Amino acid sequence: MPRRVRLVEVGPRDGLQNEKQPISVADKVRLVDDLSAAGVRYIEVGSFVSPKWVPQMAGSSDVFAQIRQKPGVTYAALTPNLKGLEAAIEAGVSEVAVFGAASEAFSQKNINCSIDESLARFAPLMVAARENGIQVRGYVSCVLGCPYEGEVDPKRVAHVAHELFAMGCYEVSLGDTIGTGTPGKTRQLFEAVGREVPRDKLAGHFHDTYGQALANIYASLQEGVCTFDSSVAGLGGCPYAKGASGNVASEDVLYMLNGLGIETGIDLDMLIAAGQRISDVLGRPNGSRVARARLAAQ
Ligand SMILES: CC(C)(COP(=O)([O-])OP(=O)([O-])OC[C@H]1O[C@@H](n2cnc3c(N)ncnc32)[C@H](O)[C@@H]1OP(=O)([O-])[O-])[C@@H](O)C(=O)NCCC(=O)NCCSC(=O)C[C@@](C)(O)CC(=O)[O-]
């Protein structure tokens, strides 16, 4: 087991992107600032994607302009193409993520192109990012199942992850977009992908649709993975994966890691407060079981 784990907080982006109700810039900014105050060192703040595809992320530039950027915290954004990168640079973003998929059907639905076309689109983005001193993270979606194609062969995941790593992504996050993965399959996945990309350059991104996310993170820890994406209050779901619930709740991951004696630098009580505040804004129950238990006990 690692002694330290890096948590990538995706709540402000993955968590909110699918919300149909308007969320003010002020509420998004407050969420990001609450997270950094809780000790979160990596926050995915928004995305520079087509506003026709994901309207909720349209105000990402304003959010970046208004957050209080703390030293030592990475504030990142998703960028699907060069146009997105240019907008991110304009907004002063210092780290971005490109996102591909291991399933052709999902790639088409999510970014309107094939897997090969997506990799070709990322290439000029990588060059421009390098020229501007911007680090790029990579995502592969549908690593443990696709909403359109069903089972996904780990070799296909390994291929896309390798391509992203080879083109310069410093880390590749493997996304169980629809949360169908189980611990055994998760271990097989990291074994397969770990042959193509060093394990310390891989991250796990587990949606909790089937209640398997914590078990999958535990299995990934056993495979030597030390970076996990999570979403405060379990917010979210992907607009192009119907019925998929949010990411595993950050509070629940943190509680498990604390119990294992693994350090993250994050304060659980402050994280719970951040998650409850945004849940109140959205007018919905907090998706973290740990937060619900702690708040009920108060
Ligand atoms: C990729 C595109 C743009 C292709 O969409 P397209 O329609 O094929 O793009 P296009 O190049 O033909 O351009 C069409 C229009 O979009 C504009 N456009 C083009 N690019 C941009 C941009 N960057 N920012 C703003 N506008 C843009 C462009 O200017 C044009 O505007 P128009 O002339 O019609 O007014 C579109 O499909 C898109 O934006 N998709 C984003 C989908 C998305 O954000 N999905 C959620 C994130 S992925 C996820 O959640 C999974 C993950 C990462 O969490 C891991 C997991 O759980 O699996």
Short mmCIF file of C-alpha atoms and ligand atoms in Angstrom, two decimals:
data_model
loop_
_atom_site.label_atom_id
_atom_site.label_comp_id
_atom_site.label_asym_id
_atom_site.label_seq_id
_atom_site.Cartn_x
_atom_site.Cartn_y
_atom_site.Cartn_z
CA MET A 1 0.00 0.00 0.00
CA PRO A 2 1.31 3.52 -0.75
CA ARG A 3 1.92 5.90 2.19
CA ARG A 4 0.54 8.86 0.29
CA VAL A 5 -2.21 9.23 -2.31
CA ARG A 6 -2.95 12.17 -4.57
CA LEU A 7 -6.64 12.98 -4.87
CA VAL A 8 -7.80 14.80 -7.99
CA GLU A 9 -11.01 16.62 -7.14
CA VAL A 10 -13.29 16.63 -10.18
CA GLY A 11 -16.48 17.85 -8.48
CA PRO A 12 -16.57 21.37 -9.99
CA ARG A 13 -16.20 19.90 -13.50
CA ASP A 14 -17.36 16.26 -13.69
CA GLY A 15 -19.69 16.87 -10.76
CA LEU A 16 -21.49 19.89 -12.14
CA GLN A 17 -21.25 19.47 -15.93
CA ASN A 18 -24.45 17.44 -16.15
CA GLU A 19 -26.60 19.74 -13.99
CA LYS A 20 -29.56 21.10 -15.92
CA GLN A 21 -30.36 23.90 -13.46
CA PRO A 22 -28.30 27.09 -13.71
CA ILE A 23 -25.50 27.28 -11.13
CA SER A 24 -24.08 30.74 -10.58
CA VAL A 25 -20.43 31.53 -11.12
CA ALA A 26 -20.33 32.63 -7.46
CA ASP A 27 -21.46 29.18 -6.30
CA LYS A 28 -18.89 27.46 -8.51
CA VAL A 29 -16.15 29.78 -7.25
CA ARG A 30 -17.19 29.15 -3.65
CA LEU A 31 -16.99 25.40 -4.22
CA VAL A 32 -13.47 25.61 -5.67
CA ASP A 33 -12.30 27.92 -2.85
CA ASP A 34 -13.87 25.66 -0.20
CA LEU A 35 -12.03 22.69 -1.67
CA SER A 36 -8.65 24.43 -1.69
CA ALA A 37 -9.27 25.61 1.89
CA ALA A 38 -9.87 21.96 2.86
CA GLY A 39 -6.39 21.09 1.62
CA VAL A 40 -7.25 19.72 -1.83
CA ARG A 41 -4.17 20.20 -4.01
CA TYR A 42 -5.63 19.42 -7.43
CA ILE A 43 -8.99 20.75 -8.58
CA GLU A 44 -10.57 20.32 -12.00
CA VAL A 45 -12.38 23.63 -12.19
CA GLY A 46 -14.21 23.46 -15.52
CA SER A 47 -14.00 22.72 -19.22
CA PHE A 48 -13.44 24.58 -22.45
CA VAL A 49 -15.76 22.53 -24.61
CA SER A 50 -18.56 23.49 -26.97
CA PRO A 51 -21.31 25.26 -24.98
CA LYS A 52 -23.82 23.55 -27.27
CA TRP A 53 -22.60 20.17 -26.04
CA VAL A 54 -22.18 20.95 -22.34
CA PRO A 55 -23.93 24.25 -21.51
CA GLN A 56 -23.17 24.11 -17.77
CA MET A 57 -19.44 24.57 -18.40
CA ALA A 58 -19.91 27.70 -20.54
CA GLY A 59 -18.84 30.07 -17.75
CA SER A 60 -15.53 28.34 -17.00
CA SER A 61 -13.45 31.42 -17.89
CA ASP A 62 -15.38 33.49 -15.33
CA VAL A 63 -14.85 30.83 -12.68
CA PHE A 64 -11.10 30.80 -13.35
CA ALA A 65 -11.03 34.61 -13.18
CA GLN A 66 -12.71 34.70 -9.77
CA ILE A 67 -11.25 31.79 -7.77
CA ARG A 68 -8.61 32.59 -5.17
CA GLN A 69 -5.65 30.64 -6.51
CA LYS A 70 -3.58 29.26 -3.66
CA PRO A 71 0.10 28.47 -4.21
CA GLY A 72 0.73 24.74 -4.50
CA VAL A 73 -2.75 23.99 -5.83
CA THR A 74 -3.29 22.94 -9.44
CA TYR A 75 -6.42 24.36 -11.05
CA ALA A 76 -7.12 22.40 -14.24
CA ALA A 77 -9.60 22.31 -17.11
CA LEU A 78 -10.74 19.88 -19.79
CA THR A 79 -9.89 20.80 -23.36
CA PRO A 80 -11.04 18.58 -26.25
CA ASN A 81 -9.14 20.37 -29.02
CA LEU A 82 -6.84 23.28 -29.89
CA LYS A 83 -9.72 25.77 -29.69
CA GLY A 84 -10.36 24.64 -26.11
CA LEU A 85 -6.68 24.95 -25.24
CA GLU A 86 -6.53 28.47 -26.66
CA ALA A 87 -9.54 29.47 -24.53
CA ALA A 88 -7.91 27.88 -21.49
CA ILE A 89 -4.66 29.77 -22.09
CA GLU A 90 -6.66 33.00 -22.47
CA ALA A 91 -8.24 32.25 -19.07
CA GLY A 92 -4.80 31.74 -17.49
CA VAL A 93 -5.15 27.99 -16.95
CA SER A 94 -1.86 26.23 -16.21
CA GLU A 95 -2.90 22.59 -16.62
CA VAL A 96 -5.39 20.93 -18.95
CA ALA A 97 -6.72 17.46 -19.69
CA VAL A 98 -7.57 15.82 -23.00
CA PHE A 99 -10.18 13.10 -22.98
CA GLY A 100 -10.45 10.08 -25.23
CA ALA A 101 -12.24 6.75 -24.94
CA ALA A 102 -11.58 3.05 -25.30
CA SER A 103 -14.92 2.62 -27.07
CA GLU A 104 -15.63 3.91 -30.59
CA ALA A 105 -19.32 4.50 -29.90
CA PHE A 106 -18.64 6.53 -26.78
CA SER A 107 -15.97 8.56 -28.56
CA GLN A 108 -18.50 9.48 -31.25
CA LYS A 109 -21.21 10.41 -28.74
CA ASN A 110 -18.91 12.37 -26.44
CA ILE A 111 -16.57 14.22 -28.79
CA ASN A 112 -18.07 13.55 -32.21
CA CYS A 113 -15.12 11.68 -33.72
CA SER A 114 -13.45 8.26 -33.80
CA ILE A 115 -10.71 7.25 -31.37
CA ASP A 116 -8.04 7.73 -34.05
CA GLU A 117 -9.44 11.12 -35.02
CA SER A 118 -9.45 12.18 -31.37
CA LEU A 119 -5.78 11.26 -31.00
CA ALA A 120 -5.01 13.22 -34.16
CA ARG A 121 -6.88 16.23 -32.70
CA PHE A 122 -4.90 16.04 -29.49
CA ALA A 123 -1.52 16.09 -31.28
CA PRO A 124 -1.47 19.85 -32.16
CA LEU A 125 -2.92 20.62 -28.72
CA MET A 126 0.01 18.79 -27.11
CA VAL A 127 2.50 20.80 -29.17
CA ALA A 128 0.83 24.13 -28.28
CA ALA A 129 0.56 23.13 -24.62
CA ARG A 130 4.28 22.31 -24.51
CA GLU A 131 5.14 25.65 -26.14
CA ASN A 132 3.07 27.43 -23.48
CA GLY A 133 4.48 25.45 -20.54
CA ILE A 134 1.14 23.78 -19.84
CA GLN A 135 1.01 20.25 -18.45
CA VAL A 136 -1.50 17.89 -20.01
CA ARG A 137 -3.30 15.03 -18.29
CA GLY A 138 -5.07 12.35 -20.33
CA TYR A 139 -8.34 10.54 -19.74
CA VAL A 140 -9.58 7.29 -21.21
CA SER A 141 -13.33 6.72 -20.76
CA CYS A 142 -15.23 3.43 -20.71
CA VAL A 143 -12.30 1.42 -19.40
CA LEU A 144 -14.52 -1.13 -17.63
CA GLY A 145 -17.58 -0.99 -19.83
CA CYS A 146 -19.35 1.19 -22.37
CA PRO A 147 -23.00 2.29 -22.29
CA TYR A 148 -23.25 1.56 -26.04
CA GLU A 149 -20.85 -1.34 -26.65
CA GLY A 150 -20.87 -3.25 -23.34
CA GLU A 151 -17.63 -5.08 -22.45
CA VAL A 152 -14.39 -3.31 -23.31
CA ASP A 153 -11.18 -5.29 -23.84
CA PRO A 154 -8.38 -4.05 -21.49
CA LYS A 155 -6.01 -4.24 -24.48
CA ARG A 156 -8.02 -1.47 -26.17
CA VAL A 157 -7.71 0.64 -23.04
CA ALA A 158 -3.98 -0.07 -22.92
CA HIS A 159 -3.61 1.04 -26.54
CA VAL A 160 -5.33 4.41 -26.04
CA ALA A 161 -3.56 5.01 -22.71
CA HIS A 162 -0.22 4.28 -24.36
CA GLU A 163 -0.95 6.68 -27.22
CA LEU A 164 -1.84 9.47 -24.77
CA PHE A 165 1.26 8.84 -22.68
CA ALA A 166 3.48 8.64 -25.77
CA MET A 167 2.19 12.00 -27.05
CA GLY A 168 3.16 13.68 -23.77
CA CYS A 169 0.35 13.30 -21.22
CA TYR A 170 2.21 13.16 -17.90
CA GLU A 171 -0.51 10.95 -16.40
CA VAL A 172 -3.43 8.95 -17.78
CA SER A 173 -6.61 8.61 -15.78
CA LEU A 174 -8.66 5.48 -16.49
CA GLY A 175 -12.38 6.23 -16.29
CA ASP A 176 -15.00 3.70 -15.31
CA THR A 177 -17.57 6.02 -16.84
CA ILE A 178 -20.63 3.90 -16.05
CA GLY A 179 -19.36 2.37 -12.83
CA THR A 180 -19.83 -1.26 -13.88
CA GLY A 181 -16.31 -2.36 -12.94
CA THR A 182 -15.59 -4.77 -10.10
CA PRO A 183 -12.33 -5.24 -8.14
CA GLY A 184 -11.13 -8.32 -10.07
CA LYS A 185 -11.63 -6.61 -13.41
CA THR A 186 -10.01 -3.46 -12.06
CA ARG A 187 -6.87 -5.40 -11.16
CA GLN A 188 -6.81 -7.05 -14.61
CA LEU A 189 -7.21 -3.61 -16.17
CA PHE A 190 -4.23 -2.12 -14.34
CA GLU A 191 -2.17 -5.23 -15.09
CA ALA A 192 -2.90 -4.82 -18.81
CA VAL A 193 -2.46 -1.05 -18.97
CA GLY A 194 0.53 -1.20 -16.61
CA ARG A 195 2.42 -3.09 -19.34
CA GLU A 196 2.11 -0.03 -21.62
CA VAL A 197 2.23 2.90 -19.16
CA PRO A 198 4.16 2.97 -15.85
CA ARG A 199 1.75 2.45 -12.96
CA ASP A 200 2.87 5.61 -11.21
CA LYS A 201 1.65 7.48 -14.29
CA LEU A 202 -1.84 5.99 -14.08
CA ALA A 203 -4.85 7.21 -12.11
CA GLY A 204 -8.22 5.65 -11.32
CA HIS A 205 -11.49 7.47 -12.00
CA PHE A 206 -14.42 5.46 -10.69
CA HIS A 207 -18.07 6.36 -10.96
CA ASP A 208 -20.14 4.76 -8.23
CA THR A 209 -23.22 3.73 -10.19
CA TYR A 210 -23.06 0.11 -9.05
CA GLY A 211 -21.59 0.86 -5.61
CA GLN A 212 -18.22 -0.65 -6.55
CA ALA A 213 -16.03 2.44 -6.57
CA LEU A 214 -14.37 2.16 -3.15
CA ALA A 215 -13.71 -1.54 -3.67
CA ASN A 216 -12.20 -0.72 -7.05
CA ILE A 217 -9.97 1.95 -5.50
CA TYR A 218 -8.79 -0.55 -2.90
CA ALA A 219 -8.02 -3.03 -5.69
CA SER A 220 -6.14 -0.30 -7.58
CA LEU A 221 -4.09 0.54 -4.49
CA GLN A 222 -3.04 -3.09 -4.40
CA GLU A 223 -1.91 -2.69 -8.01
CA GLY A 224 0.31 0.24 -7.03
CA VAL A 225 -1.91 3.07 -8.26
CA CYS A 226 -1.51 6.21 -6.13
CA THR A 227 -3.74 8.82 -7.80
CA PHE A 228 -7.54 8.81 -7.76
CA ASP A 229 -10.18 11.16 -9.09
CA SER A 230 -13.20 11.80 -6.91
CA SER A 231 -16.05 14.23 -6.61
CA VAL A 232 -17.08 16.00 -3.43
CA ALA A 233 -20.56 14.92 -2.24
CA GLY A 234 -20.49 12.31 -5.03
CA LEU A 235 -21.66 14.95 -7.49
CA GLY A 236 -22.11 14.28 -11.11
CA GLY A 237 -22.47 12.00 -14.07
CA CYS A 238 -21.42 12.16 -17.68
CA PRO A 239 -23.86 13.83 -20.13
CA TYR A 240 -23.07 11.11 -22.68
CA ALA A 241 -23.54 8.10 -20.38
CA LYS A 242 -27.23 7.89 -19.53
CA GLY A 243 -28.00 6.79 -15.97
CA ALA A 244 -24.36 6.96 -14.86
CA SER A 245 -24.16 8.41 -11.37
CA GLY A 246 -21.48 10.64 -9.95
CA ASN A 247 -17.89 9.90 -9.19
CA VAL A 248 -17.08 8.20 -5.97
CA ALA A 249 -17.54 10.77 -3.18
CA SER A 250 -14.25 12.40 -2.15
CA GLU A 251 -15.29 12.26 1.52
CA ASP A 252 -15.79 8.48 1.31
CA VAL A 253 -12.42 7.95 -0.37
CA LEU A 254 -10.72 10.17 2.19
CA TYR A 255 -12.35 8.32 5.08
CA MET A 256 -11.12 4.99 3.68
CA LEU A 257 -7.60 6.33 3.07
CA ASN A 258 -7.46 7.86 6.57
CA GLY A 259 -8.44 4.45 7.94
CA LEU A 260 -5.59 2.85 6.01
CA GLY A 261 -3.14 5.43 7.38
CA ILE A 262 -2.57 6.84 3.89
CA GLU A 263 -1.87 10.57 3.77
CA THR A 264 -3.59 13.04 1.45
CA GLY A 265 -3.22 16.38 3.24
CA ILE A 266 -7.00 16.95 3.15
CA ASP A 267 -9.15 17.86 6.16
CA LEU A 268 -12.23 15.60 6.25
CA ASP A 269 -14.48 17.96 8.23
CA MET A 270 -13.77 20.87 5.89
CA LEU A 271 -14.35 18.64 2.88
CA ILE A 272 -17.69 17.53 4.32
CA ALA A 273 -18.68 21.18 4.84
CA ALA A 274 -17.76 21.98 1.21
CA GLY A 275 -19.83 19.05 -0.06
CA GLN A 276 -22.84 19.94 2.07
CA ARG A 277 -22.75 23.56 0.94
CA ILE A 278 -22.87 22.64 -2.76
CA SER A 279 -25.53 19.96 -2.09
CA ASP A 280 -27.67 22.69 -0.48
CA VAL A 281 -27.14 24.92 -3.51
CA LEU A 282 -28.28 22.10 -5.79
CA GLY A 283 -31.15 21.24 -3.44
CA ARG A 284 -30.33 17.57 -3.28
CA PRO A 285 -29.18 15.05 -0.71
CA ASN A 286 -25.46 14.77 -0.12
CA GLY A 287 -24.13 11.79 -2.12
CA SER A 288 -21.38 10.98 0.39
CA ARG A 289 -22.30 8.32 2.94
CA VAL A 290 -19.52 9.50 5.24
CA ALA A 291 -20.81 13.09 5.08
CA ARG A 292 -24.38 11.98 5.76
CA ALA A 293 -23.29 9.88 8.74
CA ARG A 294 -21.10 12.64 10.21
CA LEU A 295 -23.72 15.35 9.70
CA ALA A 296 -26.49 13.20 11.18
CA ALA A 297 -24.35 12.55 14.25
CA GLN A 298 -23.76 16.27 14.89
C1 LIG B 1 -15.23 18.15 -29.07
C2 LIG B 1 -16.40 18.94 -29.64
C3 LIG B 1 -16.11 20.43 -29.59
C4 LIG B 1 -16.56 18.52 -31.08
O1 LIG B 1 -17.79 19.00 -31.57
P1 LIG B 1 -17.99 19.25 -33.13
O2 LIG B 1 -19.38 19.74 -33.33
O3 LIG B 1 -17.57 18.02 -33.87
O4 LIG B 1 -16.90 20.40 -33.33
P2 LIG B 1 -16.54 21.32 -34.53
O5 LIG B 1 -15.05 21.48 -34.52
O6 LIG B 1 -17.20 20.87 -35.80
O7 LIG B 1 -17.20 22.71 -34.10
C5 LIG B 1 -18.60 22.86 -33.97
C6 LIG B 1 -18.90 24.12 -33.14
O8 LIG B 1 -18.35 23.98 -31.83
C7 LIG B 1 -17.40 25.03 -31.58
N1 LIG B 1 -16.30 24.49 -30.81
C8 LIG B 1 -15.44 23.52 -31.16
N2 LIG B 1 -14.57 23.29 -30.16
C9 LIG B 1 -14.89 24.14 -29.17
C10 LIG B 1 -14.35 24.38 -27.90
N3 LIG B 1 -13.29 23.70 -27.42
N4 LIG B 1 -14.91 25.32 -27.12
C11 LIG B 1 -15.98 26.03 -27.56
N5 LIG B 1 -16.55 25.84 -28.77
C12 LIG B 1 -16.00 24.90 -29.56
C13 LIG B 1 -16.98 25.49 -32.96
O9 LIG B 1 -16.48 26.80 -32.92
C14 LIG B 1 -18.27 25.38 -33.73
O10 LIG B 1 -19.11 26.46 -33.34
P3 LIG B 1 -20.25 27.01 -34.34
O11 LIG B 1 -19.50 27.43 -35.58
O12 LIG B 1 -21.22 25.88 -34.60
O13 LIG B 1 -20.85 28.13 -33.57
C15 LIG B 1 -17.72 18.63 -28.88
O14 LIG B 1 -18.08 17.29 -29.14
C16 LIG B 1 -17.60 18.84 -27.40
O15 LIG B 1 -17.45 19.95 -26.94
N6 LIG B 1 -17.66 17.74 -26.59
C17 LIG B 1 -17.45 17.84 -25.17
C18 LIG B 1 -18.16 16.72 -24.48
C19 LIG B 1 -17.88 16.79 -23.00
O16 LIG B 1 -17.43 17.79 -22.46
N7 LIG B 1 -18.18 15.67 -22.31
C20 LIG B 1 -17.99 15.57 -20.91
C21 LIG B 1 -16.55 15.49 -20.50
S1 LIG B 1 -15.85 13.86 -20.71
C22 LIG B 1 -16.28 13.04 -19.26
O17 LIG B 1 -17.04 13.53 -18.50
C23 LIG B 1 -15.61 11.73 -18.99
C24 LIG B 1 -14.48 11.84 -17.96
C25 LIG B 1 -13.33 12.71 -18.48
O18 LIG B 1 -14.94 12.45 -16.75
C26 LIG B 1 -13.91 10.43 -17.63
C27 LIG B 1 -14.98 9.35 -17.44
O19 LIG B 1 -15.75 9.39 -16.45
O20 LIG B 1 -15.06 8.49 -18.31
#
